[in-house]
Coordinates of C-alpha atoms and ligand atoms in Angstrom, one line a residue:
X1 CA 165.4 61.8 119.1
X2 CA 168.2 59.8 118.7
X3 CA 172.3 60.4 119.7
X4 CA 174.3 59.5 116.9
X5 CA 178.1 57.8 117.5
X6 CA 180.2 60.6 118.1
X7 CA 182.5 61.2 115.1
X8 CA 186.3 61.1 114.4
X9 CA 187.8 63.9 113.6
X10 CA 191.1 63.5 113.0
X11 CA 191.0 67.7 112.7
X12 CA 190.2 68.7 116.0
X13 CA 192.9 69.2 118.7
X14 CA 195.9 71.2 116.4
X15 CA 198.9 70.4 118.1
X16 CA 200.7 72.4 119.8
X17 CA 203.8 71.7 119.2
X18 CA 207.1 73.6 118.4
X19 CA 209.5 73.2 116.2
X20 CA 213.2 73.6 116.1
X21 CA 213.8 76.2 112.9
X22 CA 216.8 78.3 111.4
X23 CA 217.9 80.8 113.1
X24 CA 217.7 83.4 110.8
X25 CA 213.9 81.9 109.7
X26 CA 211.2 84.5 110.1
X27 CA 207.4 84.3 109.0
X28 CA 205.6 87.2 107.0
X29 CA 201.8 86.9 107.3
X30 CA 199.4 89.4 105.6
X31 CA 197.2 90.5 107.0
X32 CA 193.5 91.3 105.6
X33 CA 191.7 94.4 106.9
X34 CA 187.7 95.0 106.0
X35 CA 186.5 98.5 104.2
X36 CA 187.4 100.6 107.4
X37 CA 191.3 99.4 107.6
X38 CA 190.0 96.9 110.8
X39 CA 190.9 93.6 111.1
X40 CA 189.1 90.7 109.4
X41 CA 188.6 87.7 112.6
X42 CA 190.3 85.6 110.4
X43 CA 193.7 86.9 110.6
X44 CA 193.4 85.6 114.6
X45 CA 193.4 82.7 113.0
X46 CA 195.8 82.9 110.7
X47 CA 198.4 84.5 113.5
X48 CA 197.7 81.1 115.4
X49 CA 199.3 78.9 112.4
X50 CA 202.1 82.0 111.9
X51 CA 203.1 81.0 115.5
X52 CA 203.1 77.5 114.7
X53 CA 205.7 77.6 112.7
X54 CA 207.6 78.7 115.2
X55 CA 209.6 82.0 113.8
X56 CA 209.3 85.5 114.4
X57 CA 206.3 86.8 112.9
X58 CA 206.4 90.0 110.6
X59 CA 202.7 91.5 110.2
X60 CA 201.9 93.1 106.9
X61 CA 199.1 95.7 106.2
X62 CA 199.0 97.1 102.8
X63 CA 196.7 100.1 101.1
X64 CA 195.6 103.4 102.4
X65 CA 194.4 101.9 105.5
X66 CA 197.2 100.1 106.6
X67 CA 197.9 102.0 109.6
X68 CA 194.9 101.7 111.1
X69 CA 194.7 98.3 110.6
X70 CA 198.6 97.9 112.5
X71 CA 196.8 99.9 115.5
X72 CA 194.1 97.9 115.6
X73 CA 196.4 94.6 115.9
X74 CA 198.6 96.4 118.4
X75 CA 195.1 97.4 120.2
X76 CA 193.7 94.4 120.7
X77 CA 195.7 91.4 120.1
X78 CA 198.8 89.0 121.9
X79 CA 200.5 87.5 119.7
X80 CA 204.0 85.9 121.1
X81 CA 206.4 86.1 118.8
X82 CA 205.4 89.0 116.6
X83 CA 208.3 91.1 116.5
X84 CA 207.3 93.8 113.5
X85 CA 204.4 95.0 111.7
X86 CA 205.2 96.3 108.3
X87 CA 203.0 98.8 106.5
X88 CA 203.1 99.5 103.2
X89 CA 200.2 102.3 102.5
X90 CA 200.6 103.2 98.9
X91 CA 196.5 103.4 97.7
X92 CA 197.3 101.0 94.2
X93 CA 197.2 98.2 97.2
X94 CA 194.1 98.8 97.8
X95 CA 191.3 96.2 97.8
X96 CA 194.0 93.7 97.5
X97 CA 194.5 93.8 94.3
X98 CA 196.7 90.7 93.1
X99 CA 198.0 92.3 90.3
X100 CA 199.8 95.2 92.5
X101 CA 200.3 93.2 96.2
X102 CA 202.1 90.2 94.6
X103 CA 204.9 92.1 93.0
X104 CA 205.4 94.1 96.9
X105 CA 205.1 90.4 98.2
X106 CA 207.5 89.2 95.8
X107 CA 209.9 92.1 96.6
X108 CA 209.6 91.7 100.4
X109 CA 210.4 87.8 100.0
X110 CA 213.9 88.6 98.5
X111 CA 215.0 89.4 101.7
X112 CA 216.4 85.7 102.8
X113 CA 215.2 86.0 106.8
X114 CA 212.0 85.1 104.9
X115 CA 211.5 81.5 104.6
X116 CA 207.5 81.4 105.5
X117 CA 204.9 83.2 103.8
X118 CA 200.5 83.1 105.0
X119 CA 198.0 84.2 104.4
X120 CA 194.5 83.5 104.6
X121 CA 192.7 81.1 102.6
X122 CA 189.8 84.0 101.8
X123 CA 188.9 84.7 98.3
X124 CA 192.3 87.7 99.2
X125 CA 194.5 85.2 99.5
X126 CA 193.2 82.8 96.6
X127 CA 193.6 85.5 94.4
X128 CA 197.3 86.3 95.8
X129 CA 198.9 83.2 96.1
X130 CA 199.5 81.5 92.7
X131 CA 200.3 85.1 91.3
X132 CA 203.1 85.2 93.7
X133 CA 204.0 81.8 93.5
X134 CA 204.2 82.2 89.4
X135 CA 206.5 85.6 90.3
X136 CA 208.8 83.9 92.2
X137 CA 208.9 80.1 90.5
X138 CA 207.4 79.1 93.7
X139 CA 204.6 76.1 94.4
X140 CA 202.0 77.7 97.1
X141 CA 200.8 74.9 99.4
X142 CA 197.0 76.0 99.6
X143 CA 194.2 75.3 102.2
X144 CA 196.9 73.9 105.2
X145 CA 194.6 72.5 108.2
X146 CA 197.4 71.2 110.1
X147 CA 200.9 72.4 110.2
X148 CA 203.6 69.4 111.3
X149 CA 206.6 71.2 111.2
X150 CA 208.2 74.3 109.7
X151 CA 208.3 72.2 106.0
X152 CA 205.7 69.2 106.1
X153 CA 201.5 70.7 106.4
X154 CA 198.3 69.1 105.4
X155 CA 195.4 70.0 103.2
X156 CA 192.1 68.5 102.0
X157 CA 192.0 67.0 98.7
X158 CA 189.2 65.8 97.0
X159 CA 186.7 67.9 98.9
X160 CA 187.9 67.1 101.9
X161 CA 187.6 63.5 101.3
X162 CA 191.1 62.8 101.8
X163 CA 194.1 64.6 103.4
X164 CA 197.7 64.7 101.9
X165 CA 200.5 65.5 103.9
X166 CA 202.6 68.1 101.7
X167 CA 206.8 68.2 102.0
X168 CA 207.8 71.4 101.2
X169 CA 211.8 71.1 100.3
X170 CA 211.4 74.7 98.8
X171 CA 213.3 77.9 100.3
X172 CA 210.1 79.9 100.4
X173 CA 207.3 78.2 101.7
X174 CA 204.2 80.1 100.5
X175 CA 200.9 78.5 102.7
X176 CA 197.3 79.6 102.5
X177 CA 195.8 79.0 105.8
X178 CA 192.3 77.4 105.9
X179 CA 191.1 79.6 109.2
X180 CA 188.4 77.4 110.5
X181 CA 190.8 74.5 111.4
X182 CA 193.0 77.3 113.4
X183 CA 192.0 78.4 116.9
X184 CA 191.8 82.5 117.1
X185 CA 195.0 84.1 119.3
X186 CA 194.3 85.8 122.4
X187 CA 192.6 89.4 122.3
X188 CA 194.3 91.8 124.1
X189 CA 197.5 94.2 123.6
X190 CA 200.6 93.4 121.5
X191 CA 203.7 94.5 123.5
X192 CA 206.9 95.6 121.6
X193 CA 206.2 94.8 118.6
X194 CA 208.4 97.5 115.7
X195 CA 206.8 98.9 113.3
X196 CA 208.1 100.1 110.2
X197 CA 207.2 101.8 106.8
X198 CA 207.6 99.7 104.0
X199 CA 207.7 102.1 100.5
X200 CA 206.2 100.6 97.3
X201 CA 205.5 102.4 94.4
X202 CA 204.0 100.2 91.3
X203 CA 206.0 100.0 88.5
X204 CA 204.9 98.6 85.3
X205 CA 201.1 98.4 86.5
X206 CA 198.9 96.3 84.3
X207 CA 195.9 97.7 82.9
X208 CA 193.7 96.6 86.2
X209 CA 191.4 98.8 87.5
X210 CA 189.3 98.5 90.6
X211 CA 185.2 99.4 89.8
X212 CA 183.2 98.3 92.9
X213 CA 182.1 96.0 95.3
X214 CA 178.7 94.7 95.7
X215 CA 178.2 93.2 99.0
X216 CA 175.4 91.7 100.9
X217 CA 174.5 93.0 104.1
X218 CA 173.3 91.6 107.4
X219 CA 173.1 92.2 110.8
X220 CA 173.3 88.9 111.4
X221 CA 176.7 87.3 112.6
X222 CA 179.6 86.8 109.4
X223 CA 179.0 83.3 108.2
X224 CA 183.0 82.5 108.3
X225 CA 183.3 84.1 112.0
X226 CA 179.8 82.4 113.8
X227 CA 180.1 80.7 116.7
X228 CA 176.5 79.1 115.7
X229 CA 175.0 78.2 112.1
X230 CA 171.7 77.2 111.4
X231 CA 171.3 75.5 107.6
X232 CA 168.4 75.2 105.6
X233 CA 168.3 72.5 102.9
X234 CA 165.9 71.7 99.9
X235 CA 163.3 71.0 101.9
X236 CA 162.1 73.9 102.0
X237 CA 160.2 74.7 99.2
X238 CA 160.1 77.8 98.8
X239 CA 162.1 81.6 99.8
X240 CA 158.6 82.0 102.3
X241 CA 159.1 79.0 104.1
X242 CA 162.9 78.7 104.2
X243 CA 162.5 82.3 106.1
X244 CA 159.7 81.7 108.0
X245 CA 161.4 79.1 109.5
X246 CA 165.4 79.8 109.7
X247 CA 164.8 83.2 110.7
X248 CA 162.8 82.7 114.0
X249 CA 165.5 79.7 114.7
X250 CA 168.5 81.8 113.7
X251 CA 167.3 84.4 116.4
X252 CA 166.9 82.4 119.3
X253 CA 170.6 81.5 118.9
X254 CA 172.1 85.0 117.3
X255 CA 173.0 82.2 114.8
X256 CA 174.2 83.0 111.1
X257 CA 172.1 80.9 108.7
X258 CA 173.4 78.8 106.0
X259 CA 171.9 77.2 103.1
X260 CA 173.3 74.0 100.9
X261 CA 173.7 74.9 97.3
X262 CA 170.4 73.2 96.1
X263 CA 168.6 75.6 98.5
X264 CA 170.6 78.7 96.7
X265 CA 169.9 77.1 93.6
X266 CA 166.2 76.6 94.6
X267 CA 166.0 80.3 94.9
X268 CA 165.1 79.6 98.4
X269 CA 168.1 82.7 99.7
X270 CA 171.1 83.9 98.7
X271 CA 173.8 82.6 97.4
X272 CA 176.7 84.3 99.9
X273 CA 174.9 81.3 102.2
X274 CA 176.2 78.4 100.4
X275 CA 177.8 76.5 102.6
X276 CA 180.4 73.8 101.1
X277 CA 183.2 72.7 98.5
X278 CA 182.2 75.5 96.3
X279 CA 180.7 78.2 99.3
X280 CA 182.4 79.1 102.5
X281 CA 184.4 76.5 104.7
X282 CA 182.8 77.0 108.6
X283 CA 183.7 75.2 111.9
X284 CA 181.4 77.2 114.4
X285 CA 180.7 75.4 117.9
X286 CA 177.6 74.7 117.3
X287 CA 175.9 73.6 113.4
X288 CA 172.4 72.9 113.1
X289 CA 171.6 71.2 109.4
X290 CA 167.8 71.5 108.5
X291 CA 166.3 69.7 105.9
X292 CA 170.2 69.2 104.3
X293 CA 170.7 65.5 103.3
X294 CA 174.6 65.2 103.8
X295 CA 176.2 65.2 100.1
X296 CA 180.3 65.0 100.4
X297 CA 180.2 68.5 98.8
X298 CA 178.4 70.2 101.7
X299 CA 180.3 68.4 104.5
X300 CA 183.7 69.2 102.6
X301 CA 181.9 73.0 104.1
X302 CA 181.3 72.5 107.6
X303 CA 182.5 68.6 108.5
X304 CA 184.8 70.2 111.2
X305 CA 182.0 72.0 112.9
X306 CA 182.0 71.6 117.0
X307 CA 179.1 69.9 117.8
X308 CA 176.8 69.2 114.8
X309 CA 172.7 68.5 114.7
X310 CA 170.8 67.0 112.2
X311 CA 166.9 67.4 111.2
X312 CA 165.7 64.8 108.9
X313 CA 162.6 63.2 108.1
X314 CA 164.8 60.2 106.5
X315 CA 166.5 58.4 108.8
X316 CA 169.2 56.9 106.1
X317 CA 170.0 60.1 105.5
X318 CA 173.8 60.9 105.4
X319 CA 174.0 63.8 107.2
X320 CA 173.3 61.7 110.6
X321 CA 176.4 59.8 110.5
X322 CA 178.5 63.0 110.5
X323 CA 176.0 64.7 113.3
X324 CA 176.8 64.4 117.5
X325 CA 172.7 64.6 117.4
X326 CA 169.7 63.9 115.1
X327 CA 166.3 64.4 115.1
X328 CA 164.3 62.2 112.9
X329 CA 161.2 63.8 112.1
X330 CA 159.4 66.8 109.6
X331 CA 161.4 69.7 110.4
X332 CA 157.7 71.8 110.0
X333 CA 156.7 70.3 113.6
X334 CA 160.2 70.1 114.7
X335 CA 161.7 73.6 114.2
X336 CA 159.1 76.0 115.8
X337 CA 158.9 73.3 118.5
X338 CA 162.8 73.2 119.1
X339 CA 162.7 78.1 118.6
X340 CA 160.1 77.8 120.9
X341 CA 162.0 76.0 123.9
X342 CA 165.2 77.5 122.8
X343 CA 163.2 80.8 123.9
X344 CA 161.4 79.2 126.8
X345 CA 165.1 78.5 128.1
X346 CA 166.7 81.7 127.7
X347 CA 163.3 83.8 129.5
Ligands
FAD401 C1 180.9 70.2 91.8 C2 179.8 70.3 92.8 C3 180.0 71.2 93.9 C4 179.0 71.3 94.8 N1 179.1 72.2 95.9 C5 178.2 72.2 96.8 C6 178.4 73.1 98.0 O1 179.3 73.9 98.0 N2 177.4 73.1 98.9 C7 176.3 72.2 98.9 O2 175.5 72.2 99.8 N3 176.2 71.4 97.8 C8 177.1 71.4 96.8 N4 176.8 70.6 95.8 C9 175.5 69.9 95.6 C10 175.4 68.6 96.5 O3 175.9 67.5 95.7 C11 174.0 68.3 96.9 O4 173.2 68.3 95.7 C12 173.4 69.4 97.8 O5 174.2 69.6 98.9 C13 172.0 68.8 98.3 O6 171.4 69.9 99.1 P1 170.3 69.5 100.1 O7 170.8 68.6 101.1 O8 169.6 70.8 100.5 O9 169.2 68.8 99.2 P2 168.7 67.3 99.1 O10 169.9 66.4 98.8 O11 167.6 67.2 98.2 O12 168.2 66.9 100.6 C14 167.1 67.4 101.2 C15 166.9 66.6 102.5 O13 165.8 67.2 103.2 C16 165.1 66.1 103.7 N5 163.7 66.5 103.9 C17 162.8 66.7 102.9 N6 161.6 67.1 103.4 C18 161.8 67.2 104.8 C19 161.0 67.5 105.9 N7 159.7 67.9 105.7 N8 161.5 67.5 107.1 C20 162.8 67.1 107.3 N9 163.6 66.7 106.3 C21 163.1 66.8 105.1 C22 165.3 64.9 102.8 O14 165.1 63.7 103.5 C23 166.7 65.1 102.3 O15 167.6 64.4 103.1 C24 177.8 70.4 94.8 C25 177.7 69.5 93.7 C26 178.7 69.4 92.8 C27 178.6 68.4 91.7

């Protein structure tokens, strides 16, 4: 075993900083809810970068679930500076829809106190962003990691491999926020914050229907909202062996597992695992890579994780220069070793 140099991350450590804005400046974030109307763990997230930008926050919950969703931020979250939670519950905002939301969205940003608009960067707020930014001859800023002040953000570009810092002269700034490079807000109760009814009835509604969803279910911790991942690579050969492995070493650490997208491709798991420039962006606290060689495309997935472990029978492999440790070895002998102590520990 070997420790590897510890890495700069020029990520970590979001300042905290506030910013002088207008006084009449005011931020309107929406806010994602899952099937029952509860809130997704990224919108803690996403509150944290709506405070950044130091306004008042307005909350919005749309569909038929929006109230419950409102109660459920009022129940169990502090957020300073969130004055108002709109809700808008008309059932044609269901499932997000971007076709329906961004003309409400577009309606709600008339008002001129607006001058901030986030939203998760989720496959919700991918979809909602350039249609609102097209409605109101606006250019989103998508993926924002760091916010510098109430106009100038950064985001990745070329998958991660480089960050531009974005000006934003526009009126409207319209921001996706990229949740893992966001700490959560507090849990707890919101105190005095309004809450109002917004009414929205679609006019002129495209020919868009909603037909279903077909999710994959685990009991295992949501990959975007772990505090642990464990990654399986191409090494292992086959579905068998990737599980009889991960699984054993996922469950000594109530990890989520993760897979690189030549595992997925492999047929080795699924491919809501795919970790990486074209899967899900994570940044748990702790990221164990087995088996994964280090391409740019998976680190642009999970470069900003807390502490990162790599096991690698190649010790040129790239993955070790981004990992805090690395085990050089067959990750056959390796992993029941390394479940097997993790167990021994926790007896
Ligand atoms: C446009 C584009 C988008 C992409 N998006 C993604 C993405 O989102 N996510 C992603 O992951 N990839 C993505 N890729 C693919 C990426 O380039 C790599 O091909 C992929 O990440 C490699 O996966 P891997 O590390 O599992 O496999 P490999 O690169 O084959 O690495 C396997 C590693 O396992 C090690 N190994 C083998 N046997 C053992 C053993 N017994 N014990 C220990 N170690 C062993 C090897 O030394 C090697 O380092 C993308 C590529 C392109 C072009």
């Amino acid at each position: 075993m070997f420790r590897v140099a510890a890495r700069t991350n020029i990520l970590r450590g979001a300042s905290t900083r506030s910013f002088l804005s207008s006084r009449f400046a005011s931020t309107l974030a929406l806010i994602e809810t899952n099937a029952e109307g509860k809130l997704e763990p990224s919108c803690l997230n996403l509150l944290d970068a709506a405070k950044q930008l130091n306004n008042p926050i307005v909350a919005l919950f749309v569909g038929s679930k929006a109230a419950i969703g409102a109660q459920d931020l009022q129940d169990s979250v502090k957020c300073e500076g969130l004055s108002k939670i709109l809700v808008a519950k008309d059932s044609s905002l269901d499932h997000y829809l971007p076709e329906n939301v961004s003309p409400l969205l577009a309606d709600l940003l008339k008002d001129e106190e607006y001058t901030h608009f986030v939203v998760s960067s989720s496959s919700v707020g991918k979809n909602i962003l350039p249609r609102l930014g097209a409605l109101i001859d606006n250019q989103p800023v998508c993926d924002v990691i760091k916010i510098l002040g109430p106009t100038k953000f950064i985001r990745p570009i070329y998958a991660g491999n480089a960050l531009a810092t974005i000006e934003c002269p526009q009126t409207k700034k319209l921001l996706s926020i990229r949740a893992s490079a966001f700490p959560a807000v507090e849990t707890g109760k919101l105190e005095g914050a309004e809450v109002a009814e917004v009414p929205f009835t679609l006019k002129d509604a495209l020919p868009i229907e909603w037909v279903s969803a077909n999710l994959t279910k685990t009991s295992r911790p949501e990959l975007g909202s772990a505090k642990v991942i464990v990654t399986g690579g191409r090494a292992f050969k086959d579905k068998e062996s990737f599980e009889k492995y991960m699984v054993p070493l996922a469950d000594s650490l109530n990890a989520a597992i993760g897979a690189t997208r030549a595992a997925v491709d492999n047929g080795l798991c699924d491919n809501s695992l795919q970790i990486g420039q074209t899967g899900k962006i994570v940044a748990p606290s702790l990221y164990i890579a087995v088996g994964v060689s280090g391409a740019v495309q998976h680190l642009a997935g999970m470069k900003d994780s807390g502490t990162i472990v790599a096991i690698n029978n190649d010790p040129d492999a790239p993955i070790f220069k981004n990992a805090d440790y690395g085990l050089e070895g067959d990750l056959f002998e390796i992993v029941p070793q390394l479940t097997e102590k993790i167990n021994a520990a926790k007896a």
